[in-house]
Amino acid sequence: MYQKIILIGYLGNDPDMRYTPNGQAVTNFSLATSRKWKGVSHQLMTETIWWRVSCWDDLAENMNKYLVKGQKVYVEGRLLAPKIFMGRSGEPAVSLEVKASTILMMSLGHTYSDSKNIPVSIENEENEEDKIDDEMPF
């Protein structure tokens, strides 16, 4: 089975990069995603979800150089198992983390992937899923 999550949101903090004991780079940052809609009485409603994003190796080093708090980004990756904990108010809370494989800095128009060191325009990326022929075989 294959799992992928795509998020578009704003960095809640500057990236934090460190190295593991074996020398592997890891960068973490928080990401806020929001949706807006009109409520029953036509008032504007907003829901914001905070995500923890981690990226590794070359992607971690590149993102640490270029990302800043408040920047709009596209993140593609794998959702890790949610962690449940007791919040400050004593209520149960959940921590959602994505291990990023691709990050697009939307204001710059470049993407960085963990499989490449160089920026690539997102328009150049093509998925096998995008190549599906929708025509009927008969």
C-alpha positions as a LaTeX table, in Angstrom:
\begin{tabular}{lrrr}
\hline
Residue & $x$ (\AA) & $y$ (\AA) & $z$ (\AA) \\
\hline
Met1 & 0.00 & 0.00 & 0.00 \\
Tyr2 & 1.05 & 3.58 & $-0.61$ \\
Gln3 & 0.45 & 6.55 & 1.63 \\
Lys4 & 0.93 & 10.22 & 0.74 \\
Ile5 & $-0.25$ & 13.44 & 2.34 \\
Ile6 & $-0.15$ & 16.88 & 0.73 \\
Leu7 & $-0.34$ & 20.06 & 2.81 \\
Ile8 & $-0.23$ & 23.75 & 1.89 \\
Gly9 & 0.28 & 26.13 & 4.76 \\
Tyr10 & 2.47 & 28.66 & 6.52 \\
Leu11 & 5.57 & 28.01 & 8.63 \\
Gly12 & 4.88 & 28.70 & 12.29 \\
Asn13 & 8.56 & 29.04 & 13.15 \\
Asp14 & 11.99 & 29.19 & 11.54 \\
Pro15 & 13.31 & 25.70 & 10.73 \\
Asp16 & 15.41 & 23.96 & 13.37 \\
Met17 & 18.21 & 21.77 & 11.94 \\
Arg18 & 20.37 & 19.33 & 13.87 \\
Tyr19 & 22.48 & 16.28 & 13.14 \\
Thr20 & 21.89 & 12.79 & 14.50 \\
Pro21 & 24.84 & 11.01 & 16.19 \\
Asn22 & 25.58 & 9.24 & 12.88 \\
Gly23 & 25.79 & 12.59 & 11.02 \\
Gln24 & 22.36 & 12.58 & 9.34 \\
Ala25 & 20.80 & 16.06 & 8.95 \\
Val26 & 17.22 & 16.54 & 10.16 \\
Thr27 & 15.20 & 19.76 & 9.99 \\
Asn28 & 11.90 & 20.32 & 11.82 \\
Phe29 & 9.33 & 23.10 & 11.60 \\
Ser30 & 5.67 & 23.64 & 12.42 \\
Leu31 & 3.13 & 24.22 & 9.66 \\
Ala32 & $-0.34$ & 25.77 & 10.00 \\
Thr33 & $-3.05$ & 24.73 & 7.55 \\
Ser34 & $-6.42$ & 26.46 & 7.59 \\
Arg35 & $-9.82$ & 26.18 & 6.01 \\
Lys36 & $-12.55$ & 28.80 & 6.03 \\
Trp37 & $-16.29$ & 28.49 & 5.49 \\
Lys38 & $-19.53$ & 30.29 & 6.28 \\
Gly39 & $-21.38$ & 29.02 & 9.32 \\
Val40 & $-25.12$ & 28.47 & 9.70 \\
Ser41 & $-25.75$ & 32.16 & 10.41 \\
His42 & $-23.33$ & 33.20 & 7.62 \\
Gln43 & $-20.49$ & 34.11 & 9.97 \\
Leu44 & $-16.97$ & 33.31 & 8.73 \\
Met45 & $-15.60$ & 30.20 & 10.45 \\
Thr46 & $-11.93$ & 29.18 & 10.48 \\
Glu47 & $-10.27$ & 25.91 & 11.46 \\
Thr48 & $-6.48$ & 25.75 & 11.79 \\
Ile49 & $-4.53$ & 22.53 & 12.21 \\
Trp50 & $-0.88$ & 22.57 & 13.29 \\
Trp51 & 1.49 & 19.97 & 11.87 \\
Arg52 & 5.05 & 19.06 & 12.76 \\
Val53 & 7.13 & 18.56 & 9.61 \\
Ser54 & 10.47 & 16.74 & 9.51 \\
Cys55 & 12.82 & 16.35 & 6.57 \\
Trp56 & 16.13 & 14.54 & 6.30 \\
Asp57 & 19.54 & 14.60 & 4.61 \\
Asp58 & 19.95 & 16.98 & 1.62 \\
Leu59 & 16.33 & 18.11 & 1.83 \\
Ala60 & 16.88 & 19.04 & 5.50 \\
Glu61 & 19.99 & 21.09 & 4.70 \\
Asn62 & 18.31 & 22.90 & 1.77 \\
Met63 & 15.16 & 23.72 & 3.72 \\
Asn64 & 17.17 & 25.02 & 6.67 \\
Lys65 & 18.89 & 27.47 & 4.30 \\
Tyr66 & 15.79 & 28.81 & 2.54 \\
Leu67 & 12.69 & 28.53 & 4.74 \\
Val68 & 11.60 & 31.26 & 7.16 \\
Lys69 & 8.74 & 31.75 & 9.60 \\
Gly70 & 5.53 & 32.85 & 7.84 \\
Gln71 & 6.53 & 31.46 & 4.43 \\
Lys72 & 3.88 & 29.62 & 2.41 \\
Val73 & 4.95 & 26.09 & 1.45 \\
Tyr74 & 3.65 & 22.94 & $-0.20$ \\
Val75 & 4.66 & 19.79 & 1.68 \\
Glu76 & 4.34 & 16.26 & 0.35 \\
Gly77 & 5.24 & 13.25 & 2.44 \\
Arg78 & 4.13 & 10.46 & 4.71 \\
Leu79 & 1.94 & 10.90 & 7.80 \\
Leu80 & 3.56 & 9.34 & 10.86 \\
Ala81 & 1.47 & 7.70 & 13.58 \\
Pro82 & $-0.30$ & 10.42 & 15.62 \\
Lys83 & 0.91 & 10.90 & 19.20 \\
Ile84 & $-1.74$ & 11.48 & 21.85 \\
Phe85 & $-0.83$ & 13.44 & 24.99 \\
Met86 & $-2.40$ & 15.51 & 27.75 \\
Gly87 & $-2.54$ & 19.19 & 26.78 \\
Arg88 & $-1.90$ & 22.16 & 29.06 \\
Ser89 & $-5.62$ & 22.37 & 29.84 \\
Gly90 & $-5.65$ & 18.74 & 30.98 \\
Glu91 & $-7.58$ & 17.66 & 27.89 \\
Pro92 & $-6.26$ & 14.97 & 25.52 \\
Ala93 & $-4.48$ & 16.41 & 22.47 \\
Val94 & $-2.82$ & 14.98 & 19.38 \\
Ser95 & 0.49 & 15.70 & 17.66 \\
Leu96 & 0.47 & 15.22 & 13.88 \\
Glu97 & 3.81 & 14.75 & 12.10 \\
Val98 & 4.67 & 14.46 & 8.41 \\
Lys99 & 7.98 & 13.10 & 7.15 \\
Ala100 & 8.44 & 15.30 & 4.07 \\
Ser101 & 9.77 & 13.95 & 0.78 \\
Thr102 & 9.14 & 17.12 & $-1.27$ \\
Ile103 & 8.79 & 20.75 & $-0.22$ \\
Leu104 & 7.75 & 23.57 & $-2.56$ \\
Met105 & 8.53 & 27.12 & $-1.51$ \\
Met106 & 5.46 & 28.69 & $-3.08$ \\
Ser107 & 6.75 & 32.24 & $-3.17$ \\
Leu108 & 9.91 & 31.12 & $-5.05$ \\
Gly109 & 8.34 & 28.56 & $-7.39$ \\
His110 & 10.95 & 25.84 & $-6.76$ \\
Thr111 & 10.67 & 22.42 & $-5.19$ \\
Tyr112 & 13.27 & 20.41 & $-3.33$ \\
Ser113 & 13.00 & 16.66 & $-3.05$ \\
Asp114 & 14.89 & 14.24 & $-0.85$ \\
Ser115 & 15.98 & 12.42 & $-4.01$ \\
Lys116 & 17.55 & 15.49 & $-5.64$ \\
Asn117 & 19.85 & 18.31 & $-4.50$ \\
Ile118 & 18.79 & 20.82 & $-7.12$ \\
Pro119 & 15.63 & 22.91 & $-7.46$ \\
Val120 & 13.13 & 21.66 & $-10.00$ \\
Ser121 & 10.03 & 23.48 & $-11.22$ \\
Ile122 & 6.94 & 21.68 & $-9.93$ \\
Glu123 & 5.47 & 21.80 & $-13.44$ \\
Asn124 & 8.22 & 19.38 & $-14.52$ \\
Glu125 & 7.17 & 16.73 & $-12.05$ \\
Glu126 & 4.97 & 14.03 & $-13.51$ \\
Asn127 & 3.22 & 11.21 & $-11.71$ \\
Glu128 & 2.31 & 7.80 & $-13.06$ \\
Glu129 & $-1.19$ & 8.55 & $-11.73$ \\
Asp130 & $-1.35$ & 11.61 & $-14.02$ \\
Lys131 & $-0.75$ & 9.38 & $-17.06$ \\
Ile132 & $-3.87$ & 7.25 & $-16.60$ \\
Asp133 & $-5.84$ & 6.90 & $-19.82$ \\
Asp134 & $-9.49$ & 7.64 & $-19.04$ \\
Glu135 & $-10.81$ & 6.40 & $-22.40$ \\
Met136 & $-13.00$ & 3.32 & $-22.45$ \\
Pro137 & $-11.31$ & 0.25 & $-23.99$ \\
Phe138 & $-14.33$ & $-0.53$ & $-26.21$ \\
\hline
\end{tabular}
